Short mmCIF file of C-alpha atoms in Angstrom, two decimals:
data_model
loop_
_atom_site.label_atom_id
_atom_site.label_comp_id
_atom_site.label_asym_id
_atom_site.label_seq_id
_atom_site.Cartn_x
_atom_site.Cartn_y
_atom_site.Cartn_z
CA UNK A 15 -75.99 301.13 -48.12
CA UNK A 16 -75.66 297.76 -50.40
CA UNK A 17 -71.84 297.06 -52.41
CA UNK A 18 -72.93 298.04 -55.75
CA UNK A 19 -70.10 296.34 -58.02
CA UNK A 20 -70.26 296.13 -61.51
CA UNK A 21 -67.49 295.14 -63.70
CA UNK A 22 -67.09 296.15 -67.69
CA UNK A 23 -65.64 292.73 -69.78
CA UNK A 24 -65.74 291.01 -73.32
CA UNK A 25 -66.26 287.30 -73.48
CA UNK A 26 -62.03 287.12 -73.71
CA UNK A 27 -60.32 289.60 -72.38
CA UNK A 28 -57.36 288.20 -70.21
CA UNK A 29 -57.44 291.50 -67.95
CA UNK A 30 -60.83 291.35 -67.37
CA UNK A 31 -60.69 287.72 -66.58
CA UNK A 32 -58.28 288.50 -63.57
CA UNK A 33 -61.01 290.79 -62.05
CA UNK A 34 -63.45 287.90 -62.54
CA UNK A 35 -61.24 285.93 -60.79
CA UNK A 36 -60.31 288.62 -57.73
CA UNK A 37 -64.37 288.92 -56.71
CA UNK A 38 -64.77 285.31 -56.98
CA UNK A 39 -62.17 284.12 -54.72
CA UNK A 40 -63.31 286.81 -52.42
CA UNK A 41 -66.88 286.12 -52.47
CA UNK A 42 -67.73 289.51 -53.75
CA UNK A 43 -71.03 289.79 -55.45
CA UNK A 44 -70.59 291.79 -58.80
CA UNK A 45 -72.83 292.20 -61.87
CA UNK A 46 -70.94 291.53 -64.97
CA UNK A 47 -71.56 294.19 -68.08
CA UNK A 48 -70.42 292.52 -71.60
CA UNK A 49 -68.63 294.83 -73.53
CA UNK A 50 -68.45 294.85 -77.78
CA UNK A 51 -65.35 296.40 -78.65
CA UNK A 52 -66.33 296.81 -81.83
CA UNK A 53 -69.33 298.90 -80.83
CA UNK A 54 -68.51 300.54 -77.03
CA UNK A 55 -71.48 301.87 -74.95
CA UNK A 56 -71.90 304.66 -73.93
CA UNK A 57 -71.32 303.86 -70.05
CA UNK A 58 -68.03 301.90 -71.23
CA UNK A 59 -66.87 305.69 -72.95
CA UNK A 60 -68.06 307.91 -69.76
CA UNK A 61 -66.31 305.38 -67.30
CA UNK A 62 -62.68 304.71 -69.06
CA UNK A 63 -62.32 308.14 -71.14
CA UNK A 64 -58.63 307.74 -71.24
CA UNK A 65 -58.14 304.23 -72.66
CA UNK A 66 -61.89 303.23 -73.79
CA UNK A 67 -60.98 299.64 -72.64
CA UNK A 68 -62.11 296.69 -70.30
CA UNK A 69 -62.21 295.89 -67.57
CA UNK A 70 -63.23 298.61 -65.88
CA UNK A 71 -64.68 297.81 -62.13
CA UNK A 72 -67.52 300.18 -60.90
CA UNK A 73 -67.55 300.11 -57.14
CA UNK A 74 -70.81 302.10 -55.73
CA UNK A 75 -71.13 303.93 -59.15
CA UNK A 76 -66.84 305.48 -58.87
CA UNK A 77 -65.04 303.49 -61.69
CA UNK A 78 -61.37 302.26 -61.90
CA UNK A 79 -59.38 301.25 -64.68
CA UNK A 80 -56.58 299.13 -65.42
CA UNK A 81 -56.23 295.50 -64.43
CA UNK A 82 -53.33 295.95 -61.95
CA UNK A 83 -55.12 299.07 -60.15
CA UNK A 84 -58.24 297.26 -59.86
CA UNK A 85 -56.96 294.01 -57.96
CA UNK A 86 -55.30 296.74 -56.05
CA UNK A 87 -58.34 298.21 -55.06
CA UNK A 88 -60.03 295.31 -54.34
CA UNK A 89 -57.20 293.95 -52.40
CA UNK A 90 -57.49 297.10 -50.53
CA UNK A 91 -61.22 297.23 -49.88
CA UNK A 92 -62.43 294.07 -49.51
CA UNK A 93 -60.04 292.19 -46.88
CA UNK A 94 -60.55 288.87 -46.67
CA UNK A 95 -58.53 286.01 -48.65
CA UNK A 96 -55.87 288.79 -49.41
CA UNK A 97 -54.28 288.85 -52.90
CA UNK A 98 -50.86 290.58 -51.82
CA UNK A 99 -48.70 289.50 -49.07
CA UNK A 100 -48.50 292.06 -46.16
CA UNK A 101 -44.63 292.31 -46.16
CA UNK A 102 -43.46 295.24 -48.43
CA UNK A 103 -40.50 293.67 -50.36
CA UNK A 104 -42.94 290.30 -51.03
CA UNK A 105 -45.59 293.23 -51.98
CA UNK A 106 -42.78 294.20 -54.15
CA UNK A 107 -41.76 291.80 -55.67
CA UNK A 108 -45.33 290.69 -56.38
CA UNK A 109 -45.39 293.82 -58.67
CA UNK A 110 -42.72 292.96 -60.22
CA UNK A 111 -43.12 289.77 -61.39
CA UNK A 112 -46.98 290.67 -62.68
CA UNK A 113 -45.43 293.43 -64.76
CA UNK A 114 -42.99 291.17 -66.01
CA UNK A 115 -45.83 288.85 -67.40
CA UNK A 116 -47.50 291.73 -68.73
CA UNK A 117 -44.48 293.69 -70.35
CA UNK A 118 -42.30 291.03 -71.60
CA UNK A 119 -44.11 287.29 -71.33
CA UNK A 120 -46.80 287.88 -73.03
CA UNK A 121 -44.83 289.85 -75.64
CA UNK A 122 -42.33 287.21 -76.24
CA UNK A 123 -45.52 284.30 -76.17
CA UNK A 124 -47.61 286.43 -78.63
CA UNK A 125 -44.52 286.37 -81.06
CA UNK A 126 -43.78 282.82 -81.01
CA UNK A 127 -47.98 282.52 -81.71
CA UNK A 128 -47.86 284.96 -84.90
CA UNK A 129 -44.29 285.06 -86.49
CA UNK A 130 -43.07 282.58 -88.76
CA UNK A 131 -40.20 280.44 -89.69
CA UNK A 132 -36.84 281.99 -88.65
CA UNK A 133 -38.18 284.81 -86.76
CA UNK A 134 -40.37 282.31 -85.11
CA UNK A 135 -37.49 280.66 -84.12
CA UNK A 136 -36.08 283.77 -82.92
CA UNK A 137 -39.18 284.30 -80.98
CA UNK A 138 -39.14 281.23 -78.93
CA UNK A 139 -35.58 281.72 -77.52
CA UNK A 140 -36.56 285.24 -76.32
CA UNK A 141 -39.71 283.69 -74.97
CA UNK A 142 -38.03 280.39 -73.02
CA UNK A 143 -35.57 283.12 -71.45
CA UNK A 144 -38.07 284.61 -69.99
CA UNK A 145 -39.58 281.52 -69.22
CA UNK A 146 -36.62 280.86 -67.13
CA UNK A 147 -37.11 283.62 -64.82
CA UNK A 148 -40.87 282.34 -64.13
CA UNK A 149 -39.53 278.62 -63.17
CA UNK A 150 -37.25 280.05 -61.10
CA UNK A 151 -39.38 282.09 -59.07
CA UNK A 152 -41.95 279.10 -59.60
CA UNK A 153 -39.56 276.39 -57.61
CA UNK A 154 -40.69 275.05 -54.64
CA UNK A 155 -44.33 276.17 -54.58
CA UNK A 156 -47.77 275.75 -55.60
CA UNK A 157 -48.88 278.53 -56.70
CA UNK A 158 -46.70 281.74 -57.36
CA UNK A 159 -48.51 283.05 -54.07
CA UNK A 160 -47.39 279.91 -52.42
CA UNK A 161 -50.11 277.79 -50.99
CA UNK A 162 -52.98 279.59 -52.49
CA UNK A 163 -53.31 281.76 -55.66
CA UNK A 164 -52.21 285.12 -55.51
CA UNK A 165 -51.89 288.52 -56.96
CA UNK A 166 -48.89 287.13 -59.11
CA UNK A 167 -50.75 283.67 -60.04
CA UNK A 168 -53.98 286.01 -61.43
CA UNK A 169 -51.49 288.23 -63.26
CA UNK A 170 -50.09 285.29 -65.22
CA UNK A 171 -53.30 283.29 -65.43
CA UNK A 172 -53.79 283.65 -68.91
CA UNK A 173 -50.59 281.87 -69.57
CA UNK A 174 -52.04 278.43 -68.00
CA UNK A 175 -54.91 279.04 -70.52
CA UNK A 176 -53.61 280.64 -74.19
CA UNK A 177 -50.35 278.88 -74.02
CA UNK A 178 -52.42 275.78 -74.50
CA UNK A 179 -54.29 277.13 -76.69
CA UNK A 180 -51.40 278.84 -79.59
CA UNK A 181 -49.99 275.36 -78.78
CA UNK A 182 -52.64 273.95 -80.50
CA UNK A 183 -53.25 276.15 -83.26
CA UNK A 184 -49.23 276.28 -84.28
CA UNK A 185 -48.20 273.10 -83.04
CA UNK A 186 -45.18 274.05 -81.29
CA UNK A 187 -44.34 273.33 -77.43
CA UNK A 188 -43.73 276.67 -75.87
CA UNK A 189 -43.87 275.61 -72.03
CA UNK A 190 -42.38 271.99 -71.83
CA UNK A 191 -42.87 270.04 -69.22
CA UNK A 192 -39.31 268.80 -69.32
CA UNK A 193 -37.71 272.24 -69.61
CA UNK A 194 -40.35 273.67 -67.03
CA UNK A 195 -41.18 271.22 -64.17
CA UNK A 196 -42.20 274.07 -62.11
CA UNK A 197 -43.93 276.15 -64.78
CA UNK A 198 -46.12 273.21 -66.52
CA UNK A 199 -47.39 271.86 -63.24
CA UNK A 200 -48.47 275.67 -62.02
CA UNK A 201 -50.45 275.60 -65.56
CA UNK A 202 -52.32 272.38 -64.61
CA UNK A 203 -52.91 272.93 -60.48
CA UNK A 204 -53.80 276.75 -61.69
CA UNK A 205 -56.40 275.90 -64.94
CA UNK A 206 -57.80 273.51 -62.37
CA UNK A 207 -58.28 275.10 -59.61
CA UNK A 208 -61.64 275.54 -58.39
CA UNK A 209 -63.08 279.13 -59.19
CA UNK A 210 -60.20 279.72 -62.26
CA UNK A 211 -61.66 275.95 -64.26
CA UNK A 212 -65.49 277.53 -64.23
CA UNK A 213 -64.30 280.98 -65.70
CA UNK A 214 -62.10 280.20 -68.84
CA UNK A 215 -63.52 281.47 -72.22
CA UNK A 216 -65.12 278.86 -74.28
CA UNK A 217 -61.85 276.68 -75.17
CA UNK A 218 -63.29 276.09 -79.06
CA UNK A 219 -64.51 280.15 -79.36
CA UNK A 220 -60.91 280.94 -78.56
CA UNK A 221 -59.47 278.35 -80.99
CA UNK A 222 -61.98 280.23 -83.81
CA UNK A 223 -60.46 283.43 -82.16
CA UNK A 224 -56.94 283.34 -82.58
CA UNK A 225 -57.11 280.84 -85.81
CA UNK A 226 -58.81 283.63 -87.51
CA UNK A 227 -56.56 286.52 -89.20
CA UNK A 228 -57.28 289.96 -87.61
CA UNK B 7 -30.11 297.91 -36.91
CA UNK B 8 -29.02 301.03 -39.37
CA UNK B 9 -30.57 300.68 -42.72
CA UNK B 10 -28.36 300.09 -45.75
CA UNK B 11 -29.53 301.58 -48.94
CA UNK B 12 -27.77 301.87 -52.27
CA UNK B 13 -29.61 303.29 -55.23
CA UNK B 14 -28.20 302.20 -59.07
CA UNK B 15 -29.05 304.91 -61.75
CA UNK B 16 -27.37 307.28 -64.40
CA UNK B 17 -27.90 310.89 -63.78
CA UNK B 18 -30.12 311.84 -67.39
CA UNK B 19 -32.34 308.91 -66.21
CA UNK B 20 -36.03 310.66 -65.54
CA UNK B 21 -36.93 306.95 -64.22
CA UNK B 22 -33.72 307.17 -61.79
CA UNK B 23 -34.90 310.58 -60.82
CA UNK B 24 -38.56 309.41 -59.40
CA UNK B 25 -36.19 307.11 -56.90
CA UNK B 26 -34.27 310.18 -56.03
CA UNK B 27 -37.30 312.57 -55.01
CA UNK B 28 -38.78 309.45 -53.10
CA UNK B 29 -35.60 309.12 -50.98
CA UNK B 30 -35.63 312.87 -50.38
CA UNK B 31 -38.89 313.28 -49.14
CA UNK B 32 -38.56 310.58 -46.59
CA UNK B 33 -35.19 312.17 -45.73
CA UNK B 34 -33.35 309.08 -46.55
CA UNK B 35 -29.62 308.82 -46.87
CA UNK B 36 -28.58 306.10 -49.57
CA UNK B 37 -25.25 305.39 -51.15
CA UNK B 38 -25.99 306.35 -54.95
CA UNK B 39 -23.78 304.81 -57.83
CA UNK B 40 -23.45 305.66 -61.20
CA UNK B 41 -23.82 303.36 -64.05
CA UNK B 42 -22.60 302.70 -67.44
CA UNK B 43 -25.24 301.89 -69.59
CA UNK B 44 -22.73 300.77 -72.28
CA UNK B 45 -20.62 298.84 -69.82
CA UNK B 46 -23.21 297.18 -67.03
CA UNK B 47 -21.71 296.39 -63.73
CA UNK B 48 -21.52 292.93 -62.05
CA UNK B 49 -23.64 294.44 -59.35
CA UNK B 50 -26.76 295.63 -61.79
CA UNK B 51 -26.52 292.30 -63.01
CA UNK B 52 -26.57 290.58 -59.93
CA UNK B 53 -28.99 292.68 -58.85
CA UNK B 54 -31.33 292.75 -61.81
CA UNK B 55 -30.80 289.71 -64.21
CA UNK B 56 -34.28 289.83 -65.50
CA UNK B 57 -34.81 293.63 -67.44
CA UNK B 58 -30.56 294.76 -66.89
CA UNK B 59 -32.32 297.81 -65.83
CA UNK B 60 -31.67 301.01 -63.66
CA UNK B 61 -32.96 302.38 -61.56
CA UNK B 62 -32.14 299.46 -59.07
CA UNK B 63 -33.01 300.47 -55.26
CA UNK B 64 -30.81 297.91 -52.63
CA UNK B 65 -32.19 298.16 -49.16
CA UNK B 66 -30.26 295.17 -46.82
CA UNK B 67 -28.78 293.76 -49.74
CA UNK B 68 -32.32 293.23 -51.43
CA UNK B 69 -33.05 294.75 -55.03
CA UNK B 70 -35.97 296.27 -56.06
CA UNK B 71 -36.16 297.04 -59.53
CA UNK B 72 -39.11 299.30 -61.69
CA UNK B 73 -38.94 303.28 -60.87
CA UNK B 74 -42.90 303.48 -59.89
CA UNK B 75 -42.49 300.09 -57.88
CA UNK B 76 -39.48 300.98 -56.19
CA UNK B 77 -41.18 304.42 -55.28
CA UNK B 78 -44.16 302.61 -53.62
CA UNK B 79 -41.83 300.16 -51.87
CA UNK B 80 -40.20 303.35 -50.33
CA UNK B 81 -43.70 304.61 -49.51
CA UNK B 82 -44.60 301.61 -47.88
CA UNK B 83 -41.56 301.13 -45.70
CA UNK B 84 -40.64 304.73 -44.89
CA UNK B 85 -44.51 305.82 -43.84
CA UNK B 86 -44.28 307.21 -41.03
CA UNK B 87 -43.45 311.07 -42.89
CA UNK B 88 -44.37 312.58 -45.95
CA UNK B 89 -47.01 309.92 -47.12
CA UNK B 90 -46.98 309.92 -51.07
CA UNK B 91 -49.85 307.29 -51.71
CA UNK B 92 -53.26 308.92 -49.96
CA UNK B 93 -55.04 306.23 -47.67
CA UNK B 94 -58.32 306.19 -48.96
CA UNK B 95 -58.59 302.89 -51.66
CA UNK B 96 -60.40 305.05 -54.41
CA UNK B 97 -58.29 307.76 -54.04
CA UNK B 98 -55.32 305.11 -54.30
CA UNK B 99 -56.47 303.88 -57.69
CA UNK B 100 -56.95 307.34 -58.83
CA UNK B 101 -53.12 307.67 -58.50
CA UNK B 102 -51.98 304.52 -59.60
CA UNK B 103 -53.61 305.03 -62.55
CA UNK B 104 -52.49 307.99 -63.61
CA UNK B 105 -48.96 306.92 -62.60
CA UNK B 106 -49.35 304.36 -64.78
CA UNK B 107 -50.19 306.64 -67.65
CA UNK B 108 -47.30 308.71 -67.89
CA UNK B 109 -45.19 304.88 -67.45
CA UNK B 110 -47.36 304.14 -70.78
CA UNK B 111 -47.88 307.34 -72.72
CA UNK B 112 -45.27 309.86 -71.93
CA UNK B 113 -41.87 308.29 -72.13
CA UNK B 114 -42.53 306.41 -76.12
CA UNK B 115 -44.20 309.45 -77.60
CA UNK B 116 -41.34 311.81 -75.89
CA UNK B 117 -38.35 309.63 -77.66
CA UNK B 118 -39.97 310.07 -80.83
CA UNK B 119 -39.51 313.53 -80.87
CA UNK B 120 -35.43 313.41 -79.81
CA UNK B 121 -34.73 309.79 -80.92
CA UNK B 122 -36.58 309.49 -84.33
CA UNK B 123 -34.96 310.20 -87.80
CA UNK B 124 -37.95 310.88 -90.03
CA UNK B 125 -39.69 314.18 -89.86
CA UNK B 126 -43.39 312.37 -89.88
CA UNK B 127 -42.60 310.16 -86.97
CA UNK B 128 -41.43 313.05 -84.63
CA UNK B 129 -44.11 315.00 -85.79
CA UNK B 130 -46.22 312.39 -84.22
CA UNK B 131 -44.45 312.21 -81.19
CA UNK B 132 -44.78 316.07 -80.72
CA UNK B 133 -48.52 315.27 -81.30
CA UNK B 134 -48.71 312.86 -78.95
CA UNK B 135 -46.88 314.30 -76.13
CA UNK B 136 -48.69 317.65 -76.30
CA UNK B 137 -52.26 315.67 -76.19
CA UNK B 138 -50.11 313.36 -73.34
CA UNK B 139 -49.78 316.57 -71.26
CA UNK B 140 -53.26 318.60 -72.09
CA UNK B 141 -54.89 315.42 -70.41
CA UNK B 142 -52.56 315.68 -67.28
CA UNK B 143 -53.10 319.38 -67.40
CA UNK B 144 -56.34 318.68 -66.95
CA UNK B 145 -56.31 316.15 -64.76
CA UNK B 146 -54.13 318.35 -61.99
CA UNK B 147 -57.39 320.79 -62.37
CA UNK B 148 -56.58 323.73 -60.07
CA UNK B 149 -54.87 321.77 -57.30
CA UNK B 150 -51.86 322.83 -56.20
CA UNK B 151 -50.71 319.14 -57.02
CA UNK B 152 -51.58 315.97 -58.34
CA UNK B 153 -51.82 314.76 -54.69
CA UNK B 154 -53.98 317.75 -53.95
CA UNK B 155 -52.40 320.21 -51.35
CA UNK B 156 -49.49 317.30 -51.22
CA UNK B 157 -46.90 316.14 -53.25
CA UNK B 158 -47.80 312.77 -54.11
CA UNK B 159 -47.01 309.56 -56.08
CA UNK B 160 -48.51 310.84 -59.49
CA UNK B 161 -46.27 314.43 -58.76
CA UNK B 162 -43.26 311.48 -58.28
CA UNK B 163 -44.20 310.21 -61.50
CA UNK B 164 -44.16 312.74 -63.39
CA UNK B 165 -41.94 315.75 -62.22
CA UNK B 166 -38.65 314.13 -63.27
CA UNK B 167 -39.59 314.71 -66.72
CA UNK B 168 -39.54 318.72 -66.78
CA UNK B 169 -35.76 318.32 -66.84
CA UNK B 170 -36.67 316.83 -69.95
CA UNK B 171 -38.64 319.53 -71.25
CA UNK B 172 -36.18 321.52 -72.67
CA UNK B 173 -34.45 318.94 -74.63
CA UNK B 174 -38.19 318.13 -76.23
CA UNK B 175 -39.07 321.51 -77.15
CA UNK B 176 -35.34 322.34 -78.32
CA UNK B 177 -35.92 319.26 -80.64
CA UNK B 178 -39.64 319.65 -81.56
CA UNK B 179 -39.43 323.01 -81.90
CA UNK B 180 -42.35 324.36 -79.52
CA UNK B 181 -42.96 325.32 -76.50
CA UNK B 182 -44.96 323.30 -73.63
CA UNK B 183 -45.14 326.40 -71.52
CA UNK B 184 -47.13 327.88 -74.72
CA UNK B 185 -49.60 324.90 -75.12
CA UNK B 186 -49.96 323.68 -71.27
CA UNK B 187 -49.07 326.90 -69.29
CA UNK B 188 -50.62 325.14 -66.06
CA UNK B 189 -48.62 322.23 -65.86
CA UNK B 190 -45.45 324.32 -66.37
CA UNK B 191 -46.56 326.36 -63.28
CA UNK B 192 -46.82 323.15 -61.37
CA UNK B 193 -43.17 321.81 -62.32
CA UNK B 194 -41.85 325.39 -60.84
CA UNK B 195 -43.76 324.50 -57.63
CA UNK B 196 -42.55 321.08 -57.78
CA UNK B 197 -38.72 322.98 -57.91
CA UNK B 198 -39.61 325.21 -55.12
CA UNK B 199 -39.08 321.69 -53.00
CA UNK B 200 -35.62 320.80 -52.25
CA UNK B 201 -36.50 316.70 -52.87
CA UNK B 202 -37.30 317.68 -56.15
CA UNK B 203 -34.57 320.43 -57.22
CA UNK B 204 -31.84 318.37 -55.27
CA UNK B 205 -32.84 315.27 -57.53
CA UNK B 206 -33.28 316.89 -60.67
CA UNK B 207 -30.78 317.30 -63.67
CA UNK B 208 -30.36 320.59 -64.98
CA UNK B 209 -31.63 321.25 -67.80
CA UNK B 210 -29.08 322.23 -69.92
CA UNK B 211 -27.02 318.99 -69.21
CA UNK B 212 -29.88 316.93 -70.20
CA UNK B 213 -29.87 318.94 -73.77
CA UNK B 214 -26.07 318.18 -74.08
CA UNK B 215 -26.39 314.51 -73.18
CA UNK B 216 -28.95 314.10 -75.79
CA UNK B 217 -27.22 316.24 -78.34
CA UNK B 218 -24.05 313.02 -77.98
CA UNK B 219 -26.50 310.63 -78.38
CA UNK B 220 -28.11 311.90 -81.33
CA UNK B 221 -24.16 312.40 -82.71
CA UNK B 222 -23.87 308.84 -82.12
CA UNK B 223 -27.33 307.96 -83.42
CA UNK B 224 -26.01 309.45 -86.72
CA UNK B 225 -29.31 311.68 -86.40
CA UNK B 226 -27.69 314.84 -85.84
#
């Protein structure tokens, strides 16, 4: 029987990104579904009932939701160029650190992007603490998965891309390259790196994106 | 080489409880301390500078920190009995995900109900929660457990909050065994186990502990 994989996306969506990124690097063949948010299919509503959201990955016509559980799953069932590492406490703290980026970095980024003035201020503190914690886990390697990218690395992918990007549009340095050696350079090898530079949302349809009240 | 594990938690914590049943199903023997919330220890700090968080599971002097991570991590190690993650990848997801829906749904639309001070908000929350649980309800179907005939990682996730239950309906004034009358059934199943009733608080003290808090909150 042929791998029937589909996955459910919108043009920006950081999550889905990371699943565009997990086939790729394993050379999985996959046909991508664009998603309006504003105006959800039908197939979209049957396969996520819970949440209604993307990405949703539809392996051999059984979906699963949820980022984290899909690179999970496709760590799981497609072996090669493995996301995880096979050692449970690395496995571990893998987990950990992608939560991390989900619950509080791009929290504390987000804030920094929309508050202003004092709170602003306030904003970037809590942000370059947690900051911190990245560097430090960041020292000494390439990649948060060490030589190559990793589970970690496509959790916090978006970072190297929409940090940039609010940069930009607020003119304020969140990651500095002086403050974050470690951090900065991951955002450059990372946005560069082969199959991540050919999948980043048009740079100027973002811009329009986030410059545009909501 | 013995292993050495220490679990940090306080004893109302539902997310401190998931640790506990984990442990006790792989018949695990752990040193447990208790913390003070309101006065941290240099050890939780040591041993989890980034969130200042229990639960915090030490195994060889390594930290672990994040109930459903920390429960997985146990899985992983320990798997030679009482598996809680099936081994088929689908299957796998299935779980994960709906572990990760109580983690998202249950715990913020519970504390309005006990923690909020304005009647519209904890009506809400009562809303909420009760929709929360109909889904699970529904999603446990008419196996025995959320594993199927096992115990399992979404059972883990989710059992340490009937201690709970009394406290919400005490506060929200209803009754979950009235609206979801199957999932009730499965927490008394759950009991029957001794990893579960052995790691559980009772009931009563949970009502107590969040009758102080609510003193202190100025909400009650």
């Amino acid at each position: 029987m042929g791998e029937e994989v589909k996955l459910f996306r919108t043009w920006s969506s950081r999550f889905a990104l990371r699943i565009v990124w997990a086939l790729e690097i394993k050379g999985i063949e996959y046909e991508a579904v664009f998603e309006d948010l504003s105006n959800k299919s039908a197939l979209l509503l049957q396969y996520n009932p819970v949440h209604k959201k993307v990405p949703i990955l539809v392996h051999n016509g059984r979906p699963v939701a949820e980022s984290f559980v899909i690179l999970e799953y496709i760590d799981e069932t497609w072996k090669q160029t493995p996301l995880l590492p096979e050692d449970p406490y690395e496995r571990a703290m893998a987990r950990f650190w992608a939560k991390f980026g989900d619950d509080k970095v791009l929290t504390s980024v987000w804030n920094v992007f929309i508050k202003q003035g004092k709170e602003q201020e306030e904003a970037l503190v809590a942000a370059t603490e947690n900051l911190k914690f990245l560097e430090e886990e960041m020292k000494g390697k390439k990649f948060f998965g060490g030589d190559r990218i990793g589970y970690v690395d496509l959790a916090l992918g978006f970072l190297a891309n929409l940090i940039s990007i609010f940069e930009e549009i607020i003119g304020l340095k969140i990651v500095d390259e002086e403050k974050f050696p470690s951090l900065y350079s991951w955002m450059q090898d990372f946005a560069e790196a082969p199959i991540i530079r050919g999948n980043w949302p048009p740079r100027d349809k973002m811009i329009v994106k986030f410059q545009s009240p909501s | 080489m013995a292993d050495e594990i220490a679990l940090l938690s306080t004893w109302p914590s539902m997310f401190g409880m998931r640790v506990r049943v984990a442990l006790a199903e792989k018949g695990l023997k752990y040193e447990y301390r208790e913390e003070d919330l309101r006065n941290k220890s240099p050890l939780l700090l040591l041993m989890n500078p980034v969130h200042k968080k229990i639960p915090v599971l030490i195994h060889n002097g390594k930290p672990i920190s994040e109930s459903m991570i920390i429960v997985e991590y146990i899985d992983e190690v320990w798997n030679h009995k009482s598996p809680l993650l099936p081994t088929d990848p689908f299957q796998r997801a299935q779980a994960r995900f709906w572990a990760d829906y109580v983690d998202k749904k249950l715990y913020d639309t519970a504390k309005k109900i006990i923690w909020s001070t304005k009647g519209e908000e904890q009506e809400t929350g009562k809303k909420e929660f009760i929709e929360c649980l109909k889904l699970l309800e529904g999603e446990l179907g008419d196996d025995p457990y959320f594993g199927g005939e096992n115990f399992g990682f979404v059972d883990v996730s989710l059992v340490t909050f009937s201690c709970w239950f009394h406290t919400f309906e005490s506060y929200g004034n209803f009754s979950i065994e009235t609206e979801c009358p199957k999932l009730v059934a499965w927490t008394k199943r759950c009991l029957e186990k001794e990893s579960v009733s052995s790691s559980l608080a009772d009931p009563h003290k949970i009502h107590d502990f969040a009758s102080g808090v609510r003193k202190r909150l100025g909400i009650e």
